[in-house]
Coordinates of C-alpha atoms in Angstrom, one line a residue:
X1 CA -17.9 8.1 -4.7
X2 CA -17.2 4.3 -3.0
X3 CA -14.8 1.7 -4.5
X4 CA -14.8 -1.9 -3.9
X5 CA -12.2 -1.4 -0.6
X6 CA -9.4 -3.9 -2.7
X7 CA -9.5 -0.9 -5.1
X8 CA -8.1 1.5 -2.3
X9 CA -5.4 -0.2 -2.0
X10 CA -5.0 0.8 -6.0
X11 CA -5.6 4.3 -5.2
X12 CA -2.7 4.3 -2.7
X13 CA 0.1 2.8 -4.9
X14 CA -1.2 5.2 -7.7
X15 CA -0.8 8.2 -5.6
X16 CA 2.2 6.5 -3.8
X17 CA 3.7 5.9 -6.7
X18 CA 3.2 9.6 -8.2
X19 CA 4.4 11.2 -5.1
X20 CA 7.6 9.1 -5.4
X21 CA 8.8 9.8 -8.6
X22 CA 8.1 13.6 -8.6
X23 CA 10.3 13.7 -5.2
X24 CA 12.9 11.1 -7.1
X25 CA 12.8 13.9 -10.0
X26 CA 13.6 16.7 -8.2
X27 CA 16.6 14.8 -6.2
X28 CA 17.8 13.5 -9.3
X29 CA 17.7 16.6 -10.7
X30 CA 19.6 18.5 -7.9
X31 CA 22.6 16.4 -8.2
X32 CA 24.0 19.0 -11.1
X33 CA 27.4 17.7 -11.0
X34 CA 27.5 16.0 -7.4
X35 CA 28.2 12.8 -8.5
X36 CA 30.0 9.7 -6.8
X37 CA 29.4 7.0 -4.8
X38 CA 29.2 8.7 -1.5
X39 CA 26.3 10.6 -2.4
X40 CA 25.0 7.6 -4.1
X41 CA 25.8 5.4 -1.1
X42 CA 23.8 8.7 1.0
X43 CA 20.9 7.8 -1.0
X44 CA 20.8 4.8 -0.4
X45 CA 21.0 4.9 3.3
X46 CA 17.9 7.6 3.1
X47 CA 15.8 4.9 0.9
X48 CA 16.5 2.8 3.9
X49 CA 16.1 4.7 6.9
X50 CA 12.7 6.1 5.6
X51 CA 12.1 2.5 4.5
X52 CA 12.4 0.6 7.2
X53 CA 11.2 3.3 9.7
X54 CA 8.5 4.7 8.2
X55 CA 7.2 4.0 5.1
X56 CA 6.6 -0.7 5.6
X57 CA 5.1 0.0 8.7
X58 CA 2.6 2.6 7.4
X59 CA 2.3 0.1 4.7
X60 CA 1.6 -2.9 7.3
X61 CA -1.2 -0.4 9.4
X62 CA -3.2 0.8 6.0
X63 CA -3.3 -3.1 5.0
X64 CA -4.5 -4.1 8.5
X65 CA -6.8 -0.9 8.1
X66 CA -8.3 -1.7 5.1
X67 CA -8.6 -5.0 5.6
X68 CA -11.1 -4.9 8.8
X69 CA -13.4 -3.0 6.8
X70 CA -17.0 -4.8 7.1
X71 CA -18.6 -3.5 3.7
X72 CA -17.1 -4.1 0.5
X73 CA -18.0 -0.5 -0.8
X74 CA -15.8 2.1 0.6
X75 CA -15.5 5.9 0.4
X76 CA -12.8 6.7 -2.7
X77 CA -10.5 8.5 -0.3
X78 CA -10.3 5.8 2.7
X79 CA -7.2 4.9 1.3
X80 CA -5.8 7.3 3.4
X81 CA -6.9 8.1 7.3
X82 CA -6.9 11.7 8.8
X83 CA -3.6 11.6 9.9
X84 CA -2.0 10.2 6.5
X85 CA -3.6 13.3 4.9
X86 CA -2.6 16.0 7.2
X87 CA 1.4 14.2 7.3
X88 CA 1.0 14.3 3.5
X89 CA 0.1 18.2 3.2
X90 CA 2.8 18.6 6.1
X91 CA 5.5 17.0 4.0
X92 CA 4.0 19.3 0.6
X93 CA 4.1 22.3 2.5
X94 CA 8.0 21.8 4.2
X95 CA 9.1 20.9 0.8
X96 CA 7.5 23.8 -1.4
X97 CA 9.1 26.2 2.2
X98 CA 12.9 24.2 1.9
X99 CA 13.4 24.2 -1.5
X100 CA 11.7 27.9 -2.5
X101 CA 13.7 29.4 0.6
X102 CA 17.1 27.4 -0.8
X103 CA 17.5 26.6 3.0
X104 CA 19.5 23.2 2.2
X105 CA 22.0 23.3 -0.4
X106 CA 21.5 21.4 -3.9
X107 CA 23.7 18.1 -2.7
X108 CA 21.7 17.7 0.3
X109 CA 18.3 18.1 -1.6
X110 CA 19.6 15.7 -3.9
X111 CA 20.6 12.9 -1.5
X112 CA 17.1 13.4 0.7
X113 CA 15.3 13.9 -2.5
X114 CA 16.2 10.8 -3.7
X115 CA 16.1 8.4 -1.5
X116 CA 12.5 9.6 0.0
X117 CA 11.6 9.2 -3.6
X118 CA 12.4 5.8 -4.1
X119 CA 11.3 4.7 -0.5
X120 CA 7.9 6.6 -1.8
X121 CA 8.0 5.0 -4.7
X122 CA 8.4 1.0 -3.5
X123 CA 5.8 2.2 -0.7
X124 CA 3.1 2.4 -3.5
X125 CA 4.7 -1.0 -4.9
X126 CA 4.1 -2.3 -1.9
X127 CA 0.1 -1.1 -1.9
X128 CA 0.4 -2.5 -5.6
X129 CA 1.6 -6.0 -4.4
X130 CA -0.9 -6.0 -1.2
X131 CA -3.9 -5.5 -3.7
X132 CA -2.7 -8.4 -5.8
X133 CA -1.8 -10.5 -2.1
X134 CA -5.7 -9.6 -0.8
X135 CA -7.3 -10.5 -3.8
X136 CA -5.7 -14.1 -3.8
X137 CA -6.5 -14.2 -0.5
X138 CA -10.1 -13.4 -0.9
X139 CA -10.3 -16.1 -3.5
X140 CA -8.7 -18.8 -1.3
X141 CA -11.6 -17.7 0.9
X142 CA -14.4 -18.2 -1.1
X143 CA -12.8 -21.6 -2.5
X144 CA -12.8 -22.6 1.1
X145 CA -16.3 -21.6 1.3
X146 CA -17.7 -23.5 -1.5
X147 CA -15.7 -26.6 -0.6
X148 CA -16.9 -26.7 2.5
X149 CA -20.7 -26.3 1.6
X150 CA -20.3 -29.0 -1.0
X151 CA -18.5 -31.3 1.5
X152 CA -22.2 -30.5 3.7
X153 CA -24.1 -31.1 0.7
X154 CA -22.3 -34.7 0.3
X155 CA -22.7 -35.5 4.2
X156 CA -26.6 -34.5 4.1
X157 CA -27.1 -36.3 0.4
X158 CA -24.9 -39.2 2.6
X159 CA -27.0 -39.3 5.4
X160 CA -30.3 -39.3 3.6
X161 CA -29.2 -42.3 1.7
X162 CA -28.5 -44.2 4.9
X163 CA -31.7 -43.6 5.9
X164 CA -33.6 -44.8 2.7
X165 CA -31.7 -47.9 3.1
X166 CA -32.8 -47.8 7.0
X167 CA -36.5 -47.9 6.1

């Protein structure tokens, strides 16, 4: 199935989006009594570390990605590359193993938890805002394109005149 390639960046807030509030769920819902600022403060600190480190710069490459493809109809799941995919099922797969082994306790689940969840969450904001950015910009484009045609248009009809009045 192939989507116009603006749409992929839909795709990827959507699943983006998803991904982050499940995580931001399950933090949330480890904090069972662990309550302050610390921990909240922890979480916040997480948001930003997987934020800045990770999660705007994957943002940045899938943009530039998308962007440099040549036909407007793309495969549905090129909103990803190979490498997103396997990192994604990687991720899945240490989560299910940490949490189902209890190998971290509850407060430390609920600190990571949450702040990976919100970073995942503005990351398909991001995607959200970059489909909205792309679309403007692909407007300006054509508007450029037609405004330079009809400045041609004038210069030729111009130039014909001139030479009407030559003869």
């Amino acid at each position: 199935m192939k989507v116009k390639r603006w749409n992929l960046f839909i795709l990827a807030a959507m699943v983006w989006m998803i991904a982050g509030f499940l995580v931001m769920r399950i933090g949330i819902a480890n904090y069972n009594g662990y309550t302050g600022r610390i921990l909240y403060g922890l979480s916040f600190g997480v948001f930003l570390v997987f934020w800045i480190g990770v999660f705007a710069p994957l943002v940045r490459k899938h943009t530039a990605r998308i962007c440099a493809y040549d036909e407007e109809m793309q495969p549905i799941y090129l909103f990803f590359d190979k490498k997103s995919f396997v990192i994604m099922a990687f991720v899945l797969v240490f989560d299910i193993a940490v949490r189902k082994m209890q190998l971290w306790p509850l407060q430390n689940i609920a600190v990571c938890y949450t702040g990976l969840g919100a970073a995942l969450f503005c990351t398909g904001g991001a995607f959200l805002a970059e489909f909205f950015l792309q679309k403007k910009r692909q407007q300006w484009k054509e508007e450029e394109i037609q405004r330079q045609k009809a400045k041609k248009a004038a210069y030729q009809h111009n130039q014909e005149g001139r030479k009407t009045e030559k003869k």
